[in-house]
Coordinates of C-alpha atoms in Angstrom, one line a residue:
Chain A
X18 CA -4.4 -191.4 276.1
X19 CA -1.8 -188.8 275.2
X20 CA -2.2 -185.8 277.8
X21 CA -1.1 -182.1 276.4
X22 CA -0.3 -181.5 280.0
X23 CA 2.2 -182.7 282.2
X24 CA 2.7 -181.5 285.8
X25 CA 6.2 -182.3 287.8
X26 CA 7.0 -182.0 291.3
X27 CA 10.0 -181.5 293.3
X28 CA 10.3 -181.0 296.8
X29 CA 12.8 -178.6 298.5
X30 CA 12.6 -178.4 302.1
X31 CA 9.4 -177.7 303.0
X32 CA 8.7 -175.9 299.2
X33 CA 6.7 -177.7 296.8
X34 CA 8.2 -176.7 293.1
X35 CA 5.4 -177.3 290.3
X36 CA 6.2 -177.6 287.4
X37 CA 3.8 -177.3 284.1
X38 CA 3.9 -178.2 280.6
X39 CA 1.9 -178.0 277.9
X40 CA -1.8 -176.1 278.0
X41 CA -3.9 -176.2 280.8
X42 CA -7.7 -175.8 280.5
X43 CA -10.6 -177.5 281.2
X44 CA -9.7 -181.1 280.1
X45 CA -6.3 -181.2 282.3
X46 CA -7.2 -179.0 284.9
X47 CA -8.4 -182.0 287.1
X48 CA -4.5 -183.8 286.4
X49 CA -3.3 -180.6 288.6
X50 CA -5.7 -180.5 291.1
X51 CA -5.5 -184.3 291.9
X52 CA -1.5 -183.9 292.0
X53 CA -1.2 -180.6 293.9
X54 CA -3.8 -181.9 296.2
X55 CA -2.3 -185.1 297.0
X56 CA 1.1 -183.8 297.3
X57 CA 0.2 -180.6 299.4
X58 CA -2.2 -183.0 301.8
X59 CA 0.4 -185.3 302.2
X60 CA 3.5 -183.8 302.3
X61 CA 5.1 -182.0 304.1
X62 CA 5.3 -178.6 302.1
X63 CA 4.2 -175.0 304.1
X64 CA 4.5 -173.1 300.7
X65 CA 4.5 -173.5 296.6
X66 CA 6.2 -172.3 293.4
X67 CA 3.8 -173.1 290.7
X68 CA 6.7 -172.8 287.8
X69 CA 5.3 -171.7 284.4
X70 CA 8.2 -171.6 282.1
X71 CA 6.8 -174.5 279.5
X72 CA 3.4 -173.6 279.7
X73 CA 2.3 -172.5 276.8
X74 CA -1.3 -172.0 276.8
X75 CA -3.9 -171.6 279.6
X76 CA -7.4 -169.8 280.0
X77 CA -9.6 -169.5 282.8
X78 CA -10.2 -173.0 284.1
X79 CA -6.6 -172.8 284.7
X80 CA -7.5 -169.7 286.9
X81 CA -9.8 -171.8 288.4
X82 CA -7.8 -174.6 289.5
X83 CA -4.8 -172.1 290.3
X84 CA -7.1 -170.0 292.8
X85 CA -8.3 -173.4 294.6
X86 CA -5.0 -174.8 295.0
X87 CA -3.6 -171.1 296.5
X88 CA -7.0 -171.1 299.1
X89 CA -5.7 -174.3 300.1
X90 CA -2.4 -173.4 301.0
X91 CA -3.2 -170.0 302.4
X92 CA -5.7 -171.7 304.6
X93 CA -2.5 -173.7 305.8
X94 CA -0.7 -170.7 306.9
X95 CA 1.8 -171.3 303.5
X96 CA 2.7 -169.1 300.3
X97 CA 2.1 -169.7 296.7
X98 CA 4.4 -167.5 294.3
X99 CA 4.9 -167.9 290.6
X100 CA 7.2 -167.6 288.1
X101 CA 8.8 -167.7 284.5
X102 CA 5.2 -166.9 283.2
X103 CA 5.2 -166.5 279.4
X104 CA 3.3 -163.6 278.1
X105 CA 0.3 -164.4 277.4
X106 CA -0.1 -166.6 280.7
X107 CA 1.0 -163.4 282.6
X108 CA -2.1 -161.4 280.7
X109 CA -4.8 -163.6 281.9
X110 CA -3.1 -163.2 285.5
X111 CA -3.4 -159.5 285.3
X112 CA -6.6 -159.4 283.5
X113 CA -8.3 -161.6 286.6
X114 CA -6.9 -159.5 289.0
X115 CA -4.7 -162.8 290.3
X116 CA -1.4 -160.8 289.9
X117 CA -2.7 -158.6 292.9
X118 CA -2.9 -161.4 295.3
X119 CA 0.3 -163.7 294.1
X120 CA 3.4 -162.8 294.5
X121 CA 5.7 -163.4 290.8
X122 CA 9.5 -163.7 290.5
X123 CA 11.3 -164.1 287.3
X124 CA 13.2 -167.5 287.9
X125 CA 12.7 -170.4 290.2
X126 CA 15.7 -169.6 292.6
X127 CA 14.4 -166.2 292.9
X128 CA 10.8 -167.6 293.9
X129 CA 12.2 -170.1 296.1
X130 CA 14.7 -167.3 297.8
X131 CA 12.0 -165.0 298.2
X132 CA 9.6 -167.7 300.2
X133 CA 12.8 -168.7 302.7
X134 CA 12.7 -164.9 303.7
X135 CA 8.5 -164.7 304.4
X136 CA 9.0 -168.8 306.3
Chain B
X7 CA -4.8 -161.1 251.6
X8 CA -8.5 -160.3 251.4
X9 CA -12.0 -161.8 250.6
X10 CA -14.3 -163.6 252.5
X11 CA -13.4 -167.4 253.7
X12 CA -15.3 -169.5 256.1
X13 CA -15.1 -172.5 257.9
X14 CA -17.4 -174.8 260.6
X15 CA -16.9 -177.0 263.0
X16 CA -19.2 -179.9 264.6
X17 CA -17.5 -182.0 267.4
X18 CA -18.6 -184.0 270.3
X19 CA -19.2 -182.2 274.1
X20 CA -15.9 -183.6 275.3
X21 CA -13.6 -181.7 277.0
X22 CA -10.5 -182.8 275.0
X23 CA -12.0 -181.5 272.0
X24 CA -11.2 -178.0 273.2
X25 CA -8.2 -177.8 272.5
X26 CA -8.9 -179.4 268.9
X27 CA -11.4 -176.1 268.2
X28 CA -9.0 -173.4 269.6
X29 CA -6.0 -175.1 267.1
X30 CA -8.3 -175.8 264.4
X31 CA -10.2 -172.3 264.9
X32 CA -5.9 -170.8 265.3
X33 CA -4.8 -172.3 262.2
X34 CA -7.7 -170.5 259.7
X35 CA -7.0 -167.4 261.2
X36 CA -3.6 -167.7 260.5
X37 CA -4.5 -166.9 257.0
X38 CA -5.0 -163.3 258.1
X39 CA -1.4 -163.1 258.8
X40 CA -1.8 -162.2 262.9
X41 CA 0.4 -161.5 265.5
X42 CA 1.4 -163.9 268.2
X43 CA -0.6 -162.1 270.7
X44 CA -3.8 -161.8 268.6
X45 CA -3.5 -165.6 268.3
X46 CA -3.5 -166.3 271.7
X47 CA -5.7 -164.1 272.4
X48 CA -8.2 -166.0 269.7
X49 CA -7.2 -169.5 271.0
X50 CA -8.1 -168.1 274.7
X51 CA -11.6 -166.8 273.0
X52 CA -12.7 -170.2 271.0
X53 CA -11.8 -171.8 274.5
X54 CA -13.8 -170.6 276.7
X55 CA -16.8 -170.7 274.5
X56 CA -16.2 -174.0 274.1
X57 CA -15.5 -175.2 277.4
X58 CA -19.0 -172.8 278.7
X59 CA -20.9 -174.8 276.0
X60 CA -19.8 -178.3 277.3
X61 CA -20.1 -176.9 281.3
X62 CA -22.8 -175.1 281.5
X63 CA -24.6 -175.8 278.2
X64 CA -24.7 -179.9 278.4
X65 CA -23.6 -180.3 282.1
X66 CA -20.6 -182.1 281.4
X67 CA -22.5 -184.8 279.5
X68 CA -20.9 -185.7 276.1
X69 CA -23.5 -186.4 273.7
X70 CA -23.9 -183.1 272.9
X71 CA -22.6 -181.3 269.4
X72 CA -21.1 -177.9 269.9
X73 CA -20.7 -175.9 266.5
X74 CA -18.0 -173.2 266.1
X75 CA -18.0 -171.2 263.1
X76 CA -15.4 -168.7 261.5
X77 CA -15.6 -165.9 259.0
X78 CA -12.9 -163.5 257.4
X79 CA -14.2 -160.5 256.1
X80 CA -11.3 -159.1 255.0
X81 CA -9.5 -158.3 258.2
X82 CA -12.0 -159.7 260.2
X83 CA -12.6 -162.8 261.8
X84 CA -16.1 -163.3 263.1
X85 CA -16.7 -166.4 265.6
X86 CA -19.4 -168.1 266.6
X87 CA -19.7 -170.7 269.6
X88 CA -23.0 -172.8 269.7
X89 CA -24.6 -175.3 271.4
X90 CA -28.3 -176.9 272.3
X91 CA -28.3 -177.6 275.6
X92 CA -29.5 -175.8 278.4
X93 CA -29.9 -172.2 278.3
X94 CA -28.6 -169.1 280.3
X95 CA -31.2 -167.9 282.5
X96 CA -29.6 -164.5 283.8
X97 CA -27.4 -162.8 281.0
X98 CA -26.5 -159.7 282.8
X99 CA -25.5 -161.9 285.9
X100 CA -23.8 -164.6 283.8
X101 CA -21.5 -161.6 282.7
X102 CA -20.5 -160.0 285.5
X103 CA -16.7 -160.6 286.5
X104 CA -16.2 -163.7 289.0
X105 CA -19.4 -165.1 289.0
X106 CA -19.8 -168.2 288.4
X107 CA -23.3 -170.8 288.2
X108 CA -20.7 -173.6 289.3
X109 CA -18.7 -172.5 292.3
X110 CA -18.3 -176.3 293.2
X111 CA -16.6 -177.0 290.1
X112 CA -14.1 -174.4 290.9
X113 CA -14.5 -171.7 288.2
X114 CA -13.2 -169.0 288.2
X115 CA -15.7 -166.7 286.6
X116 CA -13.3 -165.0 284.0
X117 CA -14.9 -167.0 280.9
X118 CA -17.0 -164.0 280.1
X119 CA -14.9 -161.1 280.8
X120 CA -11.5 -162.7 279.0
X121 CA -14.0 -162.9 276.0
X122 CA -14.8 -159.6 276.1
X123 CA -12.0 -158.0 276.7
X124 CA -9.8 -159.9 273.8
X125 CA -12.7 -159.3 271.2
X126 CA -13.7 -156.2 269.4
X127 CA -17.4 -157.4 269.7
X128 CA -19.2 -159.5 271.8
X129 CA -23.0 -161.2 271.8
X130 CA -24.8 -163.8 273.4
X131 CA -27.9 -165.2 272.4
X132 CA -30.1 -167.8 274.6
X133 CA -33.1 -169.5 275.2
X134 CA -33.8 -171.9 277.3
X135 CA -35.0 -174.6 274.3
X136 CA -32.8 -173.3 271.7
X137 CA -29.1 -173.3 273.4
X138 CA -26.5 -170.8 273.6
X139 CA -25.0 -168.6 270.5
X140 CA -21.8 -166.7 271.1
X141 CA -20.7 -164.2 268.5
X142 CA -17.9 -162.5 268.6
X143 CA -15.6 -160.2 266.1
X144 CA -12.2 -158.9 266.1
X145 CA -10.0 -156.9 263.7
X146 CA -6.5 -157.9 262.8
X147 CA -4.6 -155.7 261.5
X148 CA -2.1 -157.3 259.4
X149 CA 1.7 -157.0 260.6
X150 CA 2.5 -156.7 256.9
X151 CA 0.3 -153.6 256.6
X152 CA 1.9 -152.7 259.8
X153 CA 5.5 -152.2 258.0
X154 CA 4.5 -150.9 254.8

C-alpha cells in the first residue's frame, strides 16, 4: 500500500539527517519511529537534523513521535535541531511549546554547522 | 458565495482514513473561498478529531464508524467529529494541555488544545454508552471580501 509519507536518511559524521515527505499523523507516525529508532540505536549518530522542507502536513501525533525520538537522543547526551519548517508545521511547533526546547535553523547546512559547534 | 450546504461522512476506524476526512472535509470548505492558513488549520482540526475517535474512542480497533459532518452557514463552517465507542470519563482533565490517557502510545497531548485554539468554537459531548461528539465552528472570512 501507497504510504503519504516517506522518511530518508543520510548520515554525516556522527549527524543523522532526516528527511520527511509527505503528511505525518497518526497512520505514518509509526514508519518514523521504527526508522529513527533503528537508525539512532544502531548507528553511530550523537545528534539529529529532522529536515522538514517537503513536509506538508502534520498535527499532533507527529508531536508525539517528534518528542519521543528527541527524549531518546537527549537521554544519549546528543542534539536534535530542525529545519526548513513550512508554515503551518512551524505553528503547531510554537503552539505546543516544542519551539522552546528545539533549536530551528533555516537550511540543512546551517543546522548541521550549528550542531559541529555544540559536539 | 452564500447559503447553507452540507455534507457527511461515514468511514471505517482505520487510521489511514484520516487523512481521507481531513481532504475530503478540506475540499467542501474550499467552497468558502479560504485562505491557505485557515485550510490548514481546518485539515489540522478534522484530524485530530478523527484520530481521538479511532484512539481513544475504539482503542485502535477498526470496526468502528466514525461520522464527520460539515455545515456552511454562510461564512461558517460548523464540524462535527463522532464516534460510538468508549466514552470520556474526565472532560476537564481530557482538555488540559499535555495530558494524555495514552502516555504509552506516545501522545503528545496537543489534540485538544490545537482544536481549540484553531476554532472559533469548541464542544464536546460524551457518555460513556453513547460515544464522543465534537463540535466545532469557525468563521472564514472570505479573501474576496477581504479586497473589496
Amino acid at each position: 500500500m501507497k504510504m503519504s509519507l516517506q522518511v530518508e536518511l543520510e548520515q554525516q559524521r556522527n549527524v543523522l539527517i532526516v528527511r520527511l515527505r509527505g503528511e505525518l499523523d497518526h497512520h505514518t507516525a509509526d514508519i518514523v519511529r521504527y526508522k529513527m529508532e533503528d537508525a539512532i540505536l544502531r548507528g553511530r549518530c550523537d545528534h539529529v537534523v529532522l529536515s522538514l522542507k517537503d513536509l506538508q502536513f502534520m498535527d499532533s501525533s507527529g508531536l508525539g513521535v517528534i518528542l519521543g525520538r528527541y527524549k531518546l537522543i537527549k537521554g544519549r547526551g546528543g542534539k536534535m535541531v530542525v529545519c526548513d519548517t513550512q508554515p503551518s508545521v512551524k505553528r503547531l511547533f510554537e503552539l505546543s511549546g516544542l519551539f522552546k526546547i528545539l533549536s530551528f535553523y533555516d537550511s540543512e547546512r546551517s543546522a548541521v554547522a550549528g550542531l559541529e559547534v555544540v559536539s | 458565495m452564500s447559503g447553507h450546504n452540507h455534507m457527511k461522512l461515514s468511514f471505517a476506524s482505520r487510521s489511514e482514513n484520516e487523512s481521507f476526512a481531513r481532504v475530503s472535509v478540506a475540499a467542501f470548505v474550499s467552497q468558502l473561498d479560504p485562505t491557505l492558513e485557515q485550510l490548514d488549520e481546518i485539515k489540522t482540526v478534522v484530524s485530530e478529531a478523527v484520530t481521538n475517535a479511532i484512539i481513544h474512542g475504539y482503542d485502535g480497533r477498526t470496526d468502528g464508524i466514525v461520522t464527520v459532518e460539515a455545515e456552511i452557514d454562510g461564512d461558517t463552517i460548523s464540524l462535527s467529529v463522532s464516534d460510538q465507542g468508549r466514552g470520556i470519563e474526565d472532560l476537564d482533565l481530557a482538555r488540559q494541555p499535555l495530558y494524555t490517557s495514552r502516555p504509552e502510545l506516545e501522545r503528545s497531548g496537543m489534540g485538544f488544545t490545537i482544536m481549540e485554539n484553531f476554532m472559533d468554537e469548541f464542544d464536546v459531548v460524551s457518555s460513556e454508552a453513547g460515544g464522543t461528539s465534537l463540535r466545532m465552528k469557525k468563521r472564514i472570512e472570505s479573501k474576496k471580501a477581504l479586497f473589496n
